[in-house]
Amino acid sequence: MYQAVRGTQDILPDDAPYWRHLENTIHDLCARYGYRRLEPPLFEETSLFVRGVGEGTDIVEKEMYSFTDRGGRELTLRPEFTAGVMRAYIEHGMHTWPQPVKVYSIGPAFRYEAPQAGRYRQFHQVNVEAIGEQDPAVDLEIMSVAWDLYETLGSQGLSFQLNSTGCPACKPVYIRHLVAYYEQHLDDICPDCRRRLQRNPLRVLDCKVESCQPIIEAAPHMRQYLCAECAEHFATLLGYLDLLGRPYTLNHRLVRGLDYYTKTVFEVWAGEGLGSQNAVCGGGRYDGLIEELGGPPTPGIGFAAGLERIILTMKAQGIAIPQLPAPQVLVAHRGAAAKARAVVLASELRAAGIATLLAFGQRSLKAQMREADRAGVRFTLILGGDELAAGEVTVRDMSAAEQQRVAPAEIAGWLKRRL
RNA sequence: GUGACCAUAGCUCAAUUGGCAGAGCACCUGGUUGUGGCCCAGGAGGCUGCGGGUUCGAGUCCCGCUGGUCACCCCA
C-alpha cells in the first residue's frame, strides 16, 4: 500500500480549520503592518541557495532536495524562503520601489532531515521580510509582527530570545577571540565542539553537552566585541522594545544556522508541545545578503515561523479556533421522480446562497435522516410521493423535531429567514 | 547521519509458557407500509507494516527493510 513519503503528511479535514485560522490570522496581521504578499517559486537554481544560505551550513551540506531537470538545470526545492525573496527583489528591480520593501510569503519548504515531532521534510513557513532599510525601528517592527502573531493566536509561555551577531567589521574579531579562548580549553570540551571550532566556531555556543556548559558560561560574549555601529543599533532596538514593554531574553548563546545573519538575531521559543524542538520562529538581519547574491548593497531583516509547530502548540494549549460554517440544509427524497426534484431543489438553494447537502443513492428515509443528523444540519427537506402530489416540500426542524409543508417557490426565502 | 523504543480492523487497544485474531468507537442494514439522536439485532471490515528465518505450529522468538516516536545533531 502506498503511504505518504517519509517526513511528509496529509492535512486532513479535521485539521484544516487550524490551518485556515492560522493563515487568515497571518494575512490579516501582515496587512495591518503594510506587508504585501510575494510568493517565490517552490524551486530555484541550486547555486542561489548555496550562496544565500551558506556553503558550510547543514542545510546546504546535507539537507537540500536537489535535482537535475530535463533541460540539465541544477535545481533545488526551497529549504527556506529568504534566498528566493532576495532573488526576486534583485530581479524585479525593487531597489527602485519605496524602501523598505515589505513582503511576506506562506507555503511549503523542504529539508532532508530525520523527522520527529514538529520536524518534517515538507513543512510550512510564514516568512516576513523588510528589505532596504537599516533603521532599528524596522528590526522592532519585524519582531512585533512575530510577537503579534502569537499574541493574536493566544499562545502562552513563549519567550523571545535576542542577540546581536555583529557585522563583517566586528564579527570576525569576536570569532578570533572566541577561538583563542576555546583553544585554551581543548582538553575540556566535547569532540563535537572541537569539530565546530574548525568548521563553524559560533556553534560551540549552543552546545548542550554538560561538560561544555562552564566553558560556554565563561566564554567571551559577542556583545563585548560589537563595533560602535552595531552596539548603537542594538542599544536602540532594546530601547524601542522597552518602550513597548515587550519582554525579551538577552541570550549571548543565540547563534543561527544560516550564514547570512548580521546584527540582530532572534528566536521565539515555545513552552510545550514540541518535544525537543523549541523554536517556533527564528529570524534576524541580513545586511550583506543581497550584495552577496549580485544586487546592490542593501540591508534587510526578516523572520520565518513554522506553521506545523504553531499548530502543535495551539493544540497543546487547547487554543480554540473558529468553527467553519457547515451546511445547514439536507435534501432527502423517496423515489426517482422525487429525487429528480431534489436534485433541482438543492441546486436552487445553493444558488440562493444556502449551503445545502443532497442525499445520494436511494437509501431509506431513515438512513437519509441519520445522515442529516450526523451532518448537523438544522433543516431536512423531504421530497416524496405525497409532496410531489401536493406540490409542496416537507421541512423538518431537526432540533425541534417539528415539520411543516412549504411551497417550493417559497422554500429559499423561508429558510433564509430562519438560518 | 548515529543510537533507543515501537508497528494487530479506518481510530484506540486486547490476544495466557509460541496453539483457531478479538473488543469499543466509527461505518452499513434492519427493529412493518415515508422520519435522525438513545437502545437492540445483524453485517462488512485483517496475508497482524513488508520480506526472510527458527518451529509440528509465529501476532508472539531471530534477522533485514520500511515507517513512527524519542534522544543526539540541527532548525521552522
Tab-separated table of C-alpha atoms (C1' of nucleotides) in Angstrom:
chain	number	residue	atom	x	y	z
A	1	MET	CA	0.000	0.000	0.000
A	2	TYR	CA	1.232	3.469	-0.809
A	3	GLN	CA	1.867	5.806	2.076
A	4	ALA	CA	2.947	9.421	2.330
A	5	VAL	CA	6.685	9.779	1.764
A	6	ARG	CA	8.774	9.838	4.936
A	7	GLY	CA	8.627	13.204	6.607
A	8	THR	CA	5.528	14.349	4.704
A	9	GLN	CA	1.951	14.334	5.898
A	10	ASP	CA	-1.597	14.920	4.751
A	11	ILE	CA	-3.563	17.813	6.149
A	12	LEU	CA	-6.884	16.086	6.821
A	13	PRO	CA	-10.287	17.803	7.041
A	14	ASP	CA	-10.322	17.602	10.840
A	15	ASP	CA	-7.090	19.627	10.950
A	16	ALA	CA	-7.916	22.018	8.129
A	17	PRO	CA	-9.676	24.558	10.370
A	18	TYR	CA	-6.409	25.093	12.270
A	19	TRP	CA	-4.604	25.847	9.026
A	20	ARG	CA	-7.295	28.123	7.777
A	21	HIS	CA	-7.476	30.046	11.023
A	22	LEU	CA	-3.699	30.380	11.145
A	23	GLU	CA	-3.457	31.518	7.538
A	24	ASN	CA	-6.283	34.030	7.974
A	25	THR	CA	-4.591	35.422	11.070
A	26	ILE	CA	-1.319	35.817	9.163
A	27	HIS	CA	-2.935	37.579	6.202
A	28	ASP	CA	-4.819	39.993	8.471
A	29	LEU	CA	-1.779	40.720	10.579
A	30	CYS	CA	0.547	41.353	7.648
A	31	ALA	CA	-1.999	43.676	6.086
A	32	ARG	CA	-2.207	45.628	9.356
A	33	TYR	CA	1.550	46.233	9.205
A	34	GLY	CA	1.553	47.012	5.490
A	35	TYR	CA	3.238	43.842	4.278
A	36	ARG	CA	2.205	42.581	0.852
A	37	ARG	CA	2.301	39.043	-0.409
A	38	LEU	CA	5.190	37.818	-2.542
A	39	GLU	CA	5.318	34.146	-3.431
A	40	PRO	CA	8.564	32.930	-4.959
A	41	PRO	CA	8.578	29.561	-6.776
A	42	LEU	CA	8.979	26.293	-4.884
A	43	PHE	CA	12.330	25.678	-6.562
A	44	GLU	CA	15.268	27.803	-7.638
A	45	GLU	CA	18.732	27.304	-9.057
A	46	THR	CA	20.745	25.297	-6.558
A	47	SER	CA	23.542	27.869	-6.504
A	48	LEU	CA	21.144	30.537	-5.210
A	49	PHE	CA	20.668	28.576	-2.006
A	50	VAL	CA	24.324	27.591	-1.775
A	51	ARG	CA	25.351	31.245	-1.897
A	52	GLY	CA	22.390	32.584	0.032
A	53	VAL	CA	22.153	30.112	2.884
A	54	GLY	CA	25.888	29.449	3.095
A	55	GLU	CA	28.230	26.744	1.952
A	56	GLY	CA	29.146	25.441	5.393
A	57	THR	CA	25.599	25.188	6.719
A	58	ASP	CA	23.832	21.916	7.490
A	59	ILE	CA	21.074	22.911	5.111
A	60	VAL	CA	23.378	23.164	2.114
A	61	GLU	CA	25.685	20.334	3.108
A	62	LYS	CA	23.153	17.603	3.723
A	63	GLU	CA	19.524	18.724	3.694
A	64	MET	CA	18.640	20.016	0.239
A	65	TYR	CA	16.302	18.273	-2.175
A	66	SER	CA	18.345	18.898	-5.312
A	67	PHE	CA	17.738	17.527	-8.783
A	68	THR	CA	18.634	17.998	-12.413
A	69	ASP	CA	15.698	18.761	-14.668
A	70	ARG	CA	15.281	17.534	-18.238
A	71	GLY	CA	16.984	20.642	-19.529
A	72	GLY	CA	20.058	19.945	-17.451
A	73	ARG	CA	19.393	22.716	-14.926
A	74	GLU	CA	20.624	22.171	-11.359
A	75	LEU	CA	17.603	22.947	-9.184
A	76	THR	CA	16.660	22.675	-5.516
A	77	LEU	CA	13.323	22.619	-3.680
A	78	ARG	CA	13.473	25.674	-1.426
A	79	PRO	CA	14.806	24.847	2.061
A	80	GLU	CA	13.840	28.363	3.206
A	81	PHE	CA	12.287	31.474	1.699
A	82	THR	CA	14.730	34.318	2.102
A	83	ALA	CA	17.070	33.490	-0.784
A	84	GLY	CA	14.179	33.320	-3.256
A	85	VAL	CA	12.655	36.569	-1.988
A	86	MET	CA	16.030	38.326	-2.331
A	87	ARG	CA	16.415	36.955	-5.842
A	88	ALA	CA	13.001	38.410	-6.669
A	89	TYR	CA	13.974	41.754	-5.104
A	90	ILE	CA	17.035	41.966	-7.320
A	91	GLU	CA	15.423	40.548	-10.465
A	92	HIS	CA	12.448	42.927	-10.385
A	93	GLY	CA	14.483	46.000	-9.503
A	94	MET	CA	12.716	46.537	-6.198
A	95	HIS	CA	15.519	48.849	-5.068
A	96	THR	CA	13.638	51.430	-7.193
A	97	TRP	CA	10.489	50.915	-5.100
A	98	PRO	CA	9.857	52.927	-1.935
A	99	GLN	CA	12.100	51.410	0.730
A	100	PRO	CA	11.790	49.297	2.712
A	101	VAL	CA	10.040	46.736	0.551
A	102	LYS	CA	7.821	44.814	2.976
A	103	VAL	CA	6.649	41.391	1.825
A	104	TYR	CA	5.541	38.066	3.220
A	105	SER	CA	5.120	34.508	1.922
A	106	ILE	CA	3.314	31.386	3.113
A	107	GLY	CA	3.968	27.900	1.845
A	108	PRO	CA	5.927	24.673	2.000
A	109	ALA	CA	9.691	24.311	2.304
A	110	PHE	CA	11.765	21.156	2.086
A	111	ARG	CA	14.686	19.808	4.075
A	112	TYR	CA	16.039	16.278	4.169
A	113	GLU	CA	16.145	15.763	7.931
A	114	ALA	CA	15.297	12.985	10.365
A	115	PRO	CA	11.595	13.550	11.024
A	116	GLN	CA	10.232	13.747	14.548
A	117	ALA	CA	7.547	15.698	16.373
A	118	GLY	CA	7.464	19.232	14.985
A	119	ARG	CA	10.048	18.409	12.346
A	120	TYR	CA	9.164	17.273	8.849
A	121	ARG	CA	10.788	17.049	5.448
A	122	GLN	CA	7.995	19.033	3.886
A	123	PHE	CA	6.972	21.734	6.334
A	124	HIS	CA	5.281	25.096	6.086
A	125	GLN	CA	6.507	28.530	6.977
A	126	VAL	CA	5.311	32.075	7.021
A	127	ASN	CA	8.195	34.301	6.004
A	128	VAL	CA	8.182	38.050	6.573
A	129	GLU	CA	10.848	40.397	5.200
A	130	ALA	CA	11.567	44.136	5.265
A	131	ILE	CA	14.244	44.957	2.696
A	132	GLY	CA	16.176	48.174	2.101
A	133	GLU	CA	16.226	49.994	5.440
A	134	GLN	CA	18.744	49.684	8.285
A	135	ASP	CA	16.746	51.610	10.924
A	136	PRO	CA	16.487	49.558	14.163
A	137	ALA	CA	12.797	50.516	14.119
A	138	VAL	CA	12.483	48.015	11.271
A	139	ASP	CA	14.008	45.349	13.499
A	140	LEU	CA	11.412	46.274	16.077
A	141	GLU	CA	8.619	46.078	13.518
A	142	ILE	CA	9.657	42.643	12.274
A	143	MET	CA	9.859	41.347	15.825
A	144	SER	CA	6.480	42.923	16.550
A	145	VAL	CA	4.842	41.091	13.666
A	146	ALA	CA	6.123	37.829	15.118
A	147	TRP	CA	5.019	38.894	18.583
A	148	ASP	CA	1.548	39.914	17.455
A	149	LEU	CA	1.090	36.679	15.553
A	150	TYR	CA	1.426	34.638	18.724
A	151	GLU	CA	-0.492	37.169	20.775
A	152	THR	CA	-3.398	37.131	18.325
A	153	LEU	CA	-3.458	33.350	18.324
A	154	GLY	CA	-3.458	33.278	22.113
A	155	SER	CA	-0.207	31.379	22.595
A	156	GLN	CA	1.091	31.136	26.147
A	157	GLY	CA	4.532	30.655	27.618
A	158	LEU	CA	6.581	31.981	24.733
A	159	SER	CA	9.963	33.579	25.228
A	160	PHE	CA	11.727	35.935	22.856
A	161	GLN	CA	15.443	35.201	22.654
A	162	LEU	CA	17.533	38.049	21.357
A	163	ASN	CA	21.163	38.612	20.438
A	164	SER	CA	23.387	40.547	18.062
A	165	THR	CA	25.895	38.731	15.898
A	166	GLY	CA	27.681	41.856	14.707
A	167	CYS	CA	28.700	42.745	11.201
A	168	PRO	CA	31.640	41.968	8.878
A	169	ALA	CA	33.650	44.564	10.792
A	170	CYS	CA	33.262	43.098	14.271
A	171	LYS	CA	32.035	39.525	13.924
A	172	PRO	CA	35.399	38.123	12.714
A	173	VAL	CA	37.172	39.851	15.593
A	174	TYR	CA	34.856	38.172	18.049
A	175	ILE	CA	35.261	34.797	16.380
A	176	ARG	CA	39.047	35.118	16.662
A	177	HIS	CA	38.768	35.814	20.385
A	178	LEU	CA	36.271	33.007	20.864
A	179	VAL	CA	38.511	30.522	19.075
A	180	ALA	CA	41.552	31.692	21.025
A	181	TYR	CA	39.621	31.214	24.261
A	182	TYR	CA	38.466	27.739	23.280
A	183	GLU	CA	41.925	26.675	22.235
A	184	GLN	CA	42.983	27.079	25.841
A	185	HIS	CA	40.303	24.547	26.823
A	186	LEU	CA	40.650	21.957	24.079
A	187	ASP	CA	41.018	19.126	26.599
A	188	ASP	CA	37.818	20.069	28.426
A	189	ILE	CA	35.360	20.315	25.555
A	190	CYS	CA	33.406	17.642	23.741
A	191	PRO	CA	34.543	16.189	20.385
A	192	ASP	CA	31.654	17.933	18.626
A	193	CYS	CA	32.843	21.287	19.855
A	194	ARG	CA	36.390	20.567	18.691
A	195	ARG	CA	34.902	19.905	15.265
A	196	ARG	CA	32.688	23.017	15.409
A	197	LEU	CA	35.747	25.091	16.223
A	198	GLN	CA	37.153	24.169	12.843
A	199	ARG	CA	34.011	24.460	10.746
A	200	ASN	CA	31.613	26.916	12.351
A	201	PRO	CA	33.043	28.298	15.599
A	202	LEU	CA	29.918	30.197	16.714
A	203	ARG	CA	28.078	26.895	17.003
A	204	VAL	CA	30.082	25.957	20.119
A	205	LEU	CA	27.876	28.439	21.953
A	206	ASP	CA	24.763	26.302	21.702
A	207	CYS	CA	26.427	23.017	22.572
A	208	LYS	CA	24.269	21.152	25.080
A	209	VAL	CA	26.877	18.743	26.459
A	210	GLU	CA	27.092	19.050	30.239
A	211	SER	CA	30.857	19.362	30.412
A	212	CYS	CA	30.881	22.213	27.902
A	213	GLN	CA	28.468	24.408	29.871
A	214	PRO	CA	31.034	26.025	32.234
A	215	ILE	CA	33.283	26.719	29.248
A	216	ILE	CA	30.434	28.477	27.439
A	217	GLU	CA	29.454	30.466	30.511
A	218	ALA	CA	32.958	31.851	30.874
A	219	ALA	CA	33.424	32.435	27.150
A	220	PRO	CA	33.648	35.965	25.753
A	221	HIS	CA	30.303	37.396	24.615
A	222	MET	CA	29.677	38.818	21.173
A	223	ARG	CA	28.260	41.959	22.710
A	224	GLN	CA	31.624	42.807	24.234
A	225	TYR	CA	33.073	42.971	20.732
A	226	LEU	CA	30.338	44.781	18.807
A	227	CYS	CA	31.643	47.715	16.799
A	228	ALA	CA	30.283	51.186	17.566
A	229	GLU	CA	27.679	50.997	14.820
A	230	CYS	CA	26.418	47.524	15.816
A	231	ALA	CA	26.405	48.417	19.505
A	232	GLU	CA	24.356	51.531	18.869
A	233	HIS	CA	21.964	49.652	16.592
A	234	PHE	CA	21.406	47.011	19.248
A	235	ALA	CA	21.029	49.554	22.069
A	236	THR	CA	18.452	51.479	20.053
A	237	LEU	CA	16.472	48.317	19.370
A	238	LEU	CA	16.485	47.373	23.055
A	239	GLY	CA	15.272	50.857	23.886
A	240	TYR	CA	12.352	50.510	21.480
A	241	LEU	CA	11.453	47.099	22.891
A	242	ASP	CA	11.447	48.551	26.394
A	243	LEU	CA	9.229	51.409	25.252
A	244	LEU	CA	6.656	48.916	24.042
A	245	GLY	CA	7.060	46.807	27.150
A	246	ARG	CA	7.957	43.730	25.116
A	247	PRO	CA	9.613	41.088	27.260
A	248	TYR	CA	12.741	39.506	25.812
A	249	THR	CA	15.681	37.466	26.992
A	250	LEU	CA	19.170	38.542	26.007
A	251	ASN	CA	20.859	35.321	25.000
A	252	HIS	CA	24.513	35.607	24.112
A	253	ARG	CA	24.490	31.954	23.085
A	254	LEU	CA	21.895	32.516	20.394
A	255	VAL	CA	23.555	31.905	17.040
A	256	ARG	CA	21.728	30.898	13.933
A	257	GLY	CA	22.466	28.212	11.423
A	258	LEU	CA	22.320	30.323	8.306
A	259	ASP	CA	25.411	32.262	7.308
A	260	TYR	CA	23.729	35.468	6.213
A	261	TYR	CA	22.737	36.867	9.583
A	262	THR	CA	24.225	40.149	10.804
A	263	LYS	CA	23.429	42.335	13.805
A	264	THR	CA	20.015	41.390	15.201
A	265	VAL	CA	19.120	37.705	15.543
A	266	PHE	CA	16.136	36.375	17.454
A	267	GLU	CA	14.101	33.249	18.065
A	268	VAL	CA	10.768	32.578	19.699
A	269	TRP	CA	10.732	29.524	21.910
A	270	ALA	CA	7.622	27.553	22.710
A	271	GLY	CA	6.883	26.379	26.212
A	272	GLU	CA	5.471	22.952	25.442
A	273	GLY	CA	4.063	20.620	22.853
A	274	LEU	CA	7.026	20.411	20.533
A	275	GLY	CA	9.183	17.712	22.063
A	276	SER	CA	12.793	18.683	21.663
A	277	GLN	CA	12.058	21.327	19.049
A	278	ASN	CA	11.648	24.578	20.884
A	279	ALA	CA	11.920	27.208	18.178
A	280	VAL	CA	8.599	28.240	16.651
A	281	CYS	CA	10.125	31.242	14.951
A	282	GLY	CA	13.567	32.468	14.000
A	283	GLY	CA	14.966	35.429	12.173
A	284	GLY	CA	17.334	38.306	12.025
A	285	ARG	CA	19.077	40.930	9.963
A	286	TYR	CA	20.988	40.063	6.783
A	287	ASP	CA	22.602	43.276	5.613
A	288	GLY	CA	25.131	41.626	3.287
A	289	LEU	CA	22.905	39.062	1.619
A	290	ILE	CA	21.574	40.967	-1.376
A	291	GLU	CA	25.033	42.135	-2.341
A	292	GLU	CA	26.286	38.567	-1.980
A	293	LEU	CA	23.585	37.493	-4.437
A	294	GLY	CA	24.630	40.094	-7.015
A	295	GLY	CA	22.399	43.037	-6.078
A	296	PRO	CA	23.225	46.499	-4.794
A	297	PRO	CA	24.359	46.797	-1.148
A	298	THR	CA	21.025	46.560	0.659
A	299	PRO	CA	20.124	45.927	4.293
A	300	GLY	CA	17.254	43.653	5.235
A	301	ILE	CA	15.634	41.794	8.095
A	302	GLY	CA	13.069	39.065	8.336
A	303	PHE	CA	11.842	36.023	10.140
A	304	ALA	CA	10.292	32.648	9.432
A	305	ALA	CA	7.824	30.809	11.633
A	306	GLY	CA	6.940	27.111	11.355
A	307	LEU	CA	3.227	26.566	10.832
A	308	GLU	CA	3.210	22.937	11.951
A	309	ARG	CA	4.944	23.937	15.168
A	310	ILE	CA	2.495	26.752	15.793
A	311	ILE	CA	-0.411	24.362	15.328
A	312	LEU	CA	1.190	21.817	17.662
A	313	THR	CA	1.480	24.434	20.384
A	314	MET	CA	-2.070	25.607	19.732
A	315	LYS	CA	-3.304	22.072	20.267
A	316	ALA	CA	-1.107	21.513	23.318
A	317	GLN	CA	-2.537	24.669	24.871
A	318	GLY	CA	-6.096	23.881	23.844
A	319	ILE	CA	-6.458	27.134	21.910
A	320	ALA	CA	-9.940	27.340	20.406
A	321	ILE	CA	-10.355	28.017	16.717
A	322	PRO	CA	-13.401	29.418	14.935
A	323	GLN	CA	-15.838	26.855	13.618
A	324	LEU	CA	-16.102	26.720	9.862
A	325	PRO	CA	-19.658	27.178	8.620
A	326	ALA	CA	-21.211	23.814	7.771
A	327	PRO	CA	-24.203	23.111	5.548
A	328	GLN	CA	-27.475	23.786	7.353
A	329	VAL	CA	-29.836	22.007	4.987
A	330	LEU	CA	-30.065	18.466	3.607
A	331	VAL	CA	-32.448	17.440	0.855
A	332	ALA	CA	-33.850	13.899	1.300
A	333	HIS	CA	-36.018	12.101	-1.210
A	334	ARG	CA	-38.076	8.994	-1.897
A	335	GLY	CA	-38.461	7.604	-5.399
A	336	ALA	CA	-36.913	8.511	-8.732
A	337	ALA	CA	-39.321	11.345	-9.566
A	338	ALA	CA	-38.830	12.965	-6.167
A	339	LYS	CA	-35.080	12.588	-6.439
A	340	ALA	CA	-35.106	14.472	-9.733
A	341	ARG	CA	-36.947	17.297	-7.973
A	342	ALA	CA	-34.483	17.086	-5.072
A	343	VAL	CA	-31.517	17.483	-7.411
A	344	VAL	CA	-33.075	20.655	-8.818
A	345	LEU	CA	-34.090	21.978	-5.390
A	346	ALA	CA	-30.586	21.517	-3.934
A	347	SER	CA	-29.121	23.366	-6.875
A	348	GLU	CA	-31.587	26.242	-6.467
A	349	LEU	CA	-30.872	26.556	-2.744
A	350	ARG	CA	-27.120	26.746	-3.324
A	351	ALA	CA	-27.684	29.371	-6.000
A	352	ALA	CA	-29.648	31.297	-3.371
A	353	GLY	CA	-26.608	31.157	-1.077
A	354	ILE	CA	-27.782	28.386	1.230
A	355	ALA	CA	-25.170	25.684	1.926
A	356	THR	CA	-27.042	22.511	1.046
A	357	LEU	CA	-26.341	18.770	1.070
A	358	LEU	CA	-28.098	16.354	-1.270
A	359	ALA	CA	-28.640	12.756	-0.158
A	360	PHE	CA	-27.076	10.409	-2.681
A	361	GLY	CA	-28.237	6.995	-3.823
A	362	GLN	CA	-31.737	5.836	-2.976
A	363	ARG	CA	-31.381	4.863	0.625
A	364	SER	CA	-34.212	4.590	3.105
A	365	LEU	CA	-35.548	7.800	4.560
A	366	LYS	CA	-34.270	6.564	7.897
A	367	ALA	CA	-30.753	6.396	6.506
A	368	GLN	CA	-31.090	9.856	4.983
A	369	MET	CA	-32.324	11.280	8.278
A	370	ARG	CA	-29.385	9.698	10.041
A	371	GLU	CA	-27.077	11.344	7.534
A	372	ALA	CA	-28.756	14.697	8.158
A	373	ASP	CA	-28.370	14.241	11.887
A	374	ARG	CA	-24.680	13.447	11.662
A	375	ALA	CA	-24.047	16.334	9.313
A	376	GLY	CA	-25.585	18.582	11.943
A	377	VAL	CA	-27.939	20.401	9.587
A	378	ARG	CA	-30.733	22.493	11.078
A	379	PHE	CA	-33.322	21.577	8.474
A	380	THR	CA	-34.024	18.473	6.431
A	381	LEU	CA	-36.154	18.930	3.321
A	382	ILE	CA	-38.160	15.867	2.380
A	383	LEU	CA	-39.482	15.185	-1.111
A	384	GLY	CA	-41.649	12.086	-1.621
A	385	GLY	CA	-44.779	10.994	-3.353
A	386	ASP	CA	-47.022	12.982	-1.020
A	387	GLU	CA	-45.069	16.197	-1.524
A	388	LEU	CA	-44.982	15.693	-5.280
A	389	ALA	CA	-48.748	15.214	-5.371
A	390	ALA	CA	-49.343	18.290	-3.189
A	391	GLY	CA	-46.729	20.391	-4.947
A	392	GLU	CA	-45.013	21.120	-1.642
A	393	VAL	CA	-41.845	20.341	0.329
A	394	THR	CA	-41.737	18.998	3.874
A	395	VAL	CA	-39.313	20.957	6.060
A	396	ARG	CA	-38.178	19.283	9.256
A	397	ASP	CA	-36.559	21.331	12.006
A	398	MET	CA	-34.066	18.804	13.373
A	399	SER	CA	-33.574	20.186	16.853
A	400	ALA	CA	-37.250	20.918	17.475
A	401	ALA	CA	-38.329	17.678	15.772
A	402	GLU	CA	-41.172	19.561	14.110
A	403	GLN	CA	-42.039	19.694	10.458
A	404	GLN	CA	-44.352	21.529	8.063
A	405	ARG	CA	-45.145	21.874	4.382
A	406	VAL	CA	-43.822	24.797	2.356
A	407	ALA	CA	-44.368	25.678	-1.305
A	408	PRO	CA	-41.225	25.128	-3.422
A	409	ALA	CA	-41.206	28.708	-4.684
A	410	GLU	CA	-41.063	29.998	-1.119
A	411	ILE	CA	-38.632	27.493	0.360
A	412	ALA	CA	-35.432	29.519	-0.160
A	413	GLY	CA	-36.914	32.602	1.483
A	414	TRP	CA	-38.436	30.527	4.261
A	415	LEU	CA	-35.040	29.004	5.071
A	416	LYS	CA	-33.144	32.278	4.807
A	417	ARG	CA	-35.390	33.886	7.398
A	418	ARG	CA	-34.514	31.106	9.837
A	419	LEU	CA	-30.831	30.474	9.190
B	1	G	C1'	23.716	10.551	9.527
B	2	U	C1'	24.100	7.783	14.791
B	3	G	C1'	21.539	5.388	18.950
B	4	A	C1'	16.960	3.692	21.772
B	5	C	C1'	11.867	2.146	21.797
B	6	C	C1'	7.690	0.825	18.830
B	7	A	C1'	4.332	-1.239	14.464
B	8	U	C1'	-2.552	-6.063	15.349
B	9	A	C1'	-9.572	-3.618	11.656
B	10	G	C1'	-10.493	3.408	9.485
B	11	C	C1'	-9.310	5.019	15.075
B	12	U	C1'	-7.936	3.473	20.367
B	13	C	C1'	-6.267	-1.060	22.043
B	14	A	C1'	-6.704	-6.713	23.726
B	15	A	C1'	-4.889	-11.831	22.492
B	16	U	C1'	-2.163	-16.808	28.787
B	17	U	C1'	4.566	-20.600	28.708
B	18	G	C1'	4.606	-19.864	20.826
B	19	G	C1'	-1.655	-23.145	19.999
B	20	C	C1'	-8.361	-21.301	15.748
B	21	A	C1'	-7.055	-12.960	15.534
B	22	G	C1'	-10.955	-10.049	19.400
B	23	A	C1'	-13.420	-5.624	21.823
B	24	G	C1'	-15.003	-0.474	21.976
B	25	C	C1'	-15.729	3.638	18.754
B	26	A	C1'	-16.711	4.716	13.623
B	27	C	C1'	-19.232	2.630	9.019
B	28	C	C1'	-23.562	-0.238	6.540
B	29	U	C1'	-28.522	-2.739	7.096
B	30	G	C1'	-32.711	-3.904	9.900
B	31	G	C1'	-36.137	-3.255	14.528
B	32	U	C1'	-43.766	-3.171	9.399
B	33	U	C1'	-46.190	0.408	4.994
B	34	G	C1'	-42.111	7.679	4.439
B	35	U	C1'	-38.611	10.193	9.589
B	36	G	C1'	-32.495	11.386	12.880
B	37	G	C1'	-30.253	11.239	18.041
B	38	C	C1'	-30.911	6.736	22.783
B	39	C	C1'	-31.494	1.437	22.771
B	40	C	C1'	-31.480	-3.645	20.472
B	41	A	C1'	-30.033	-7.143	16.494
B	42	G	C1'	-27.190	-8.273	12.331
B	43	G	C1'	-23.293	-7.117	8.633
B	44	A	C1'	-18.946	-5.530	6.434
B	45	G	C1'	-14.037	-4.509	7.549
B	46	G	C1'	-7.172	-8.035	8.841
B	47	C	C1'	-1.914	-12.114	4.212
B	48	U	C1'	-1.137	-8.997	12.453
B	49	G	C1'	3.734	-2.791	8.177
B	50	C	C1'	6.937	-5.618	4.242
B	51	G	C1'	10.498	-9.750	3.307
B	52	G	C1'	13.182	-13.826	5.132
B	53	G	C1'	14.411	-17.475	9.201
B	54	U	C1'	13.535	-20.977	13.617
B	55	U	C1'	9.329	-24.383	14.781
B	56	C	C1'	4.573	-29.677	14.025
B	57	G	C1'	2.671	-24.661	14.714
B	58	A	C1'	4.690	-17.486	14.894
B	59	G	C1'	0.660	-11.549	16.212
B	60	U	C1'	4.174	-13.666	19.949
B	61	C	C1'	11.150	-15.797	19.037
B	62	C	C1'	15.560	-14.225	15.439
B	63	C	C1'	17.491	-11.194	11.073
B	64	G	C1'	16.796	-7.444	7.279
B	65	C	C1'	13.793	-3.464	5.188
B	66	U	C1'	10.079	0.410	5.600
B	67	G	C1'	7.543	3.662	8.687
B	68	G	C1'	6.510	6.107	13.581
B	69	U	C1'	8.261	8.206	18.252
B	70	C	C1'	12.294	9.902	21.270
B	71	A	C1'	17.470	11.472	22.017
B	72	C	C1'	21.924	13.343	19.534
B	73	C	C1'	22.617	16.871	15.568
B	74	C	C1'	20.261	20.908	13.521
B	75	C	C1'	16.407	24.020	12.882
B	76	A	C1'	10.704	26.301	11.469
